[in-house]
Amino acid sequence: MADNDYTFGTRNDPPFEKDNRTDYRLTARARAILELESGLPEEETPEARELVCGIRDISASGLCLSSGEPLSLGALLPASVSLGNHNEPFTLMVEVVWCRPNESEFLVGVRIIESDETAYVEWVEAVASAMDQG
């Protein structure tokens, strides 16, 4: 992982009314693909509706995303997160905990849900490794 893949905090962040995350956050060159709707299993090639989001910052427990559309609070969404120079994306389950307008987009805070079916442990290890290098 290169030193320029991650930085601590973001200089241009709008002030938050309340920040519930206790973990340190890193700013990363990354993107997340959220699965908003899954296709019907009986379809030959099920079509899912996906939303590609930029990532403003990351922590072991969550992400701040920039989204082209608002997301419903409490929504549980499968996510594929590509980070820095990791070859494979992390498959995660996220919960939308806040969403607010920001210029022409929306800022969305998601919490990563621990699940056996995801790369949760690998995600935590990757973020910890990035913190150690920061």
mmCIF file of C-alpha atoms in Angstrom:
data_model
loop_
_atom_site.group_PDB
_atom_site.id
_atom_site.type_symbol
_atom_site.label_atom_id
_atom_site.label_comp_id
_atom_site.label_asym_id
_atom_site.label_seq_id
_atom_site.Cartn_x
_atom_site.Cartn_y
_atom_site.Cartn_z
ATOM 1 C CA MET A 1 0.000 0.000 0.000
ATOM 2 C CA ALA A 2 1.469 3.359 -0.951
ATOM 3 C CA ASP A 3 1.599 6.274 1.482
ATOM 4 C CA ASN A 4 -0.508 8.385 -0.865
ATOM 5 C CA ASP A 5 -3.409 5.884 -0.902
ATOM 6 C CA TYR A 6 -4.649 7.037 2.510
ATOM 7 C CA THR A 7 -4.650 10.215 4.586
ATOM 8 C CA PHE A 8 -6.138 11.047 7.966
ATOM 9 C CA GLY A 9 -9.370 13.055 7.814
ATOM 10 C CA THR A 10 -10.449 15.394 5.044
ATOM 11 C CA ARG A 11 -9.803 19.122 4.986
ATOM 12 C CA ASN A 12 -12.997 20.107 3.190
ATOM 13 C CA ASP A 13 -15.479 18.085 5.215
ATOM 14 C CA PRO A 14 -18.568 19.992 6.286
ATOM 15 C CA PRO A 15 -18.889 20.178 10.076
ATOM 16 C CA PHE A 16 -20.872 17.257 11.432
ATOM 17 C CA GLU A 17 -23.611 17.843 13.958
ATOM 18 C CA LYS A 18 -22.727 14.562 15.634
ATOM 19 C CA ASP A 19 -20.073 12.006 14.775
ATOM 20 C CA ASN A 20 -20.933 8.599 16.201
ATOM 21 C CA ARG A 21 -17.846 6.732 15.014
ATOM 22 C CA THR A 22 -15.213 6.039 17.631
ATOM 23 C CA ASP A 23 -12.658 4.706 15.140
ATOM 24 C CA TYR A 24 -10.055 6.802 13.384
ATOM 25 C CA ARG A 25 -10.940 7.482 9.767
ATOM 26 C CA LEU A 26 -8.786 7.415 6.682
ATOM 27 C CA THR A 27 -9.444 9.176 3.421
ATOM 28 C CA ALA A 28 -8.972 6.694 0.609
ATOM 29 C CA ARG A 29 -8.957 6.501 -3.146
ATOM 30 C CA ALA A 30 -11.709 3.971 -3.325
ATOM 31 C CA ARG A 31 -15.187 3.236 -4.544
ATOM 32 C CA ALA A 32 -18.139 1.220 -3.370
ATOM 33 C CA ILE A 33 -20.811 -0.481 -5.425
ATOM 34 C CA LEU A 34 -24.058 -0.884 -3.502
ATOM 35 C CA GLU A 35 -26.651 -3.423 -4.591
ATOM 36 C CA LEU A 36 -29.929 -1.504 -4.256
ATOM 37 C CA GLU A 37 -32.162 -4.179 -5.749
ATOM 38 C CA SER A 38 -31.354 -7.774 -6.505
ATOM 39 C CA GLY A 39 -32.697 -9.522 -9.557
ATOM 40 C CA LEU A 40 -35.292 -12.263 -9.390
ATOM 41 C CA PRO A 41 -33.637 -15.659 -8.837
ATOM 42 C CA GLU A 42 -35.834 -17.349 -11.448
ATOM 43 C CA GLU A 43 -34.551 -15.032 -14.186
ATOM 44 C CA GLU A 44 -31.927 -16.551 -16.462
ATOM 45 C CA THR A 45 -29.658 -13.536 -15.949
ATOM 46 C CA PRO A 46 -30.998 -11.685 -12.899
ATOM 47 C CA GLU A 47 -30.557 -7.919 -13.176
ATOM 48 C CA ALA A 48 -29.549 -6.120 -10.027
ATOM 49 C CA ARG A 49 -29.746 -2.341 -9.656
ATOM 50 C CA GLU A 50 -26.393 -1.069 -8.478
ATOM 51 C CA LEU A 51 -25.187 2.338 -7.365
ATOM 52 C CA VAL A 52 -21.518 3.288 -7.712
ATOM 53 C CA CYS A 53 -20.403 5.628 -4.923
ATOM 54 C CA GLY A 54 -17.190 7.433 -4.191
ATOM 55 C CA ILE A 55 -15.721 6.969 -0.734
ATOM 56 C CA ARG A 56 -14.832 10.073 1.269
ATOM 57 C CA ASP A 57 -13.377 8.256 4.239
ATOM 58 C CA ILE A 58 -13.147 4.808 5.788
ATOM 59 C CA SER A 59 -12.803 3.266 9.209
ATOM 60 C CA ALA A 60 -12.893 -0.294 10.471
ATOM 61 C CA SER A 61 -16.573 0.130 11.314
ATOM 62 C CA GLY A 62 -17.947 2.310 8.518
ATOM 63 C CA LEU A 63 -17.684 4.437 5.406
ATOM 64 C CA CYS A 64 -18.705 7.912 4.323
ATOM 65 C CA LEU A 65 -19.925 7.701 0.728
ATOM 66 C CA SER A 66 -20.788 10.274 -1.916
ATOM 67 C CA SER A 67 -23.889 9.123 -3.752
ATOM 68 C CA GLY A 68 -25.839 10.383 -6.728
ATOM 69 C CA GLU A 69 -29.120 9.561 -4.973
ATOM 70 C CA PRO A 70 -30.441 9.497 -1.411
ATOM 71 C CA LEU A 71 -30.527 6.207 0.466
ATOM 72 C CA SER A 72 -33.101 5.124 3.048
ATOM 73 C CA LEU A 73 -32.044 5.142 6.687
ATOM 74 C CA GLY A 74 -31.764 1.641 8.087
ATOM 75 C CA ALA A 75 -31.399 0.011 4.655
ATOM 76 C CA LEU A 76 -29.190 -3.087 4.690
ATOM 77 C CA LEU A 77 -27.271 -3.306 1.428
ATOM 78 C CA PRO A 78 -24.660 -5.665 0.000
ATOM 79 C CA ALA A 79 -21.568 -3.691 -0.986
ATOM 80 C CA SER A 80 -18.427 -4.343 -2.993
ATOM 81 C CA VAL A 81 -15.630 -2.006 -1.869
ATOM 82 C CA SER A 82 -12.466 -1.517 -3.912
ATOM 83 C CA LEU A 83 -9.584 -0.058 -1.922
ATOM 84 C CA GLY A 84 -6.177 1.278 -2.889
ATOM 85 C CA ASN A 85 -3.976 -1.405 -4.311
ATOM 86 C CA HIS A 86 -5.914 -4.419 -3.003
ATOM 87 C CA ASN A 87 -6.467 -6.699 -5.991
ATOM 88 C CA GLU A 88 -9.899 -7.975 -4.998
ATOM 89 C CA PRO A 89 -12.830 -5.893 -3.757
ATOM 90 C CA PHE A 90 -14.144 -6.509 -0.248
ATOM 91 C CA THR A 91 -17.644 -7.991 -0.139
ATOM 92 C CA LEU A 92 -19.433 -6.362 2.801
ATOM 93 C CA MET A 93 -22.922 -5.805 4.220
ATOM 94 C CA VAL A 94 -23.627 -2.201 5.201
ATOM 95 C CA GLU A 95 -26.415 -0.369 7.015
ATOM 96 C CA VAL A 96 -27.313 3.218 6.096
ATOM 97 C CA VAL A 97 -27.140 5.272 9.308
ATOM 98 C CA TRP A 98 -27.434 8.790 7.882
ATOM 99 C CA CYS A 99 -27.926 10.562 4.565
ATOM 100 C CA ARG A 100 -27.852 14.293 3.795
ATOM 101 C CA PRO A 101 -27.629 16.513 0.713
ATOM 102 C CA ASN A 102 -24.207 17.913 -0.190
ATOM 103 C CA GLU A 103 -24.135 20.189 -3.234
ATOM 104 C CA SER A 104 -25.379 18.096 -6.193
ATOM 105 C CA GLU A 105 -24.868 14.757 -4.392
ATOM 106 C CA PHE A 106 -25.647 13.109 -1.088
ATOM 107 C CA LEU A 107 -23.269 12.178 1.699
ATOM 108 C CA VAL A 108 -24.165 8.797 3.170
ATOM 109 C CA GLY A 109 -22.810 7.244 6.355
ATOM 110 C CA VAL A 110 -22.875 3.452 6.438
ATOM 111 C CA ARG A 111 -21.969 1.038 9.209
ATOM 112 C CA ILE A 112 -20.295 -2.225 8.251
ATOM 113 C CA ILE A 113 -22.241 -5.213 9.564
ATOM 114 C CA GLU A 114 -20.263 -8.203 10.794
ATOM 115 C CA SER A 115 -21.350 -11.290 8.876
ATOM 116 C CA ASP A 116 -19.889 -14.725 8.163
ATOM 117 C CA GLU A 117 -20.867 -14.368 4.500
ATOM 118 C CA THR A 118 -18.686 -11.283 3.933
ATOM 119 C CA ALA A 119 -15.044 -10.176 4.033
ATOM 120 C CA TYR A 120 -15.579 -8.348 7.341
ATOM 121 C CA VAL A 121 -12.438 -9.711 9.035
ATOM 122 C CA GLU A 122 -10.299 -8.999 5.975
ATOM 123 C CA TRP A 123 -11.711 -5.450 5.860
ATOM 124 C CA VAL A 124 -10.819 -4.768 9.495
ATOM 125 C CA GLU A 125 -7.308 -6.141 8.916
ATOM 126 C CA ALA A 126 -6.819 -3.990 5.775
ATOM 127 C CA VAL A 127 -7.912 -0.815 7.586
ATOM 128 C CA ALA A 128 -5.690 -1.654 10.580
ATOM 129 C CA SER A 129 -2.752 -2.182 8.219
ATOM 130 C CA ALA A 130 -3.418 1.166 6.524
ATOM 131 C CA MET A 131 -3.571 2.879 9.955
ATOM 132 C CA ASP A 132 -0.214 1.367 10.927
ATOM 133 C CA GLN A 133 1.347 2.765 7.758
ATOM 134 C CA GLY A 134 -0.247 6.223 8.254
#
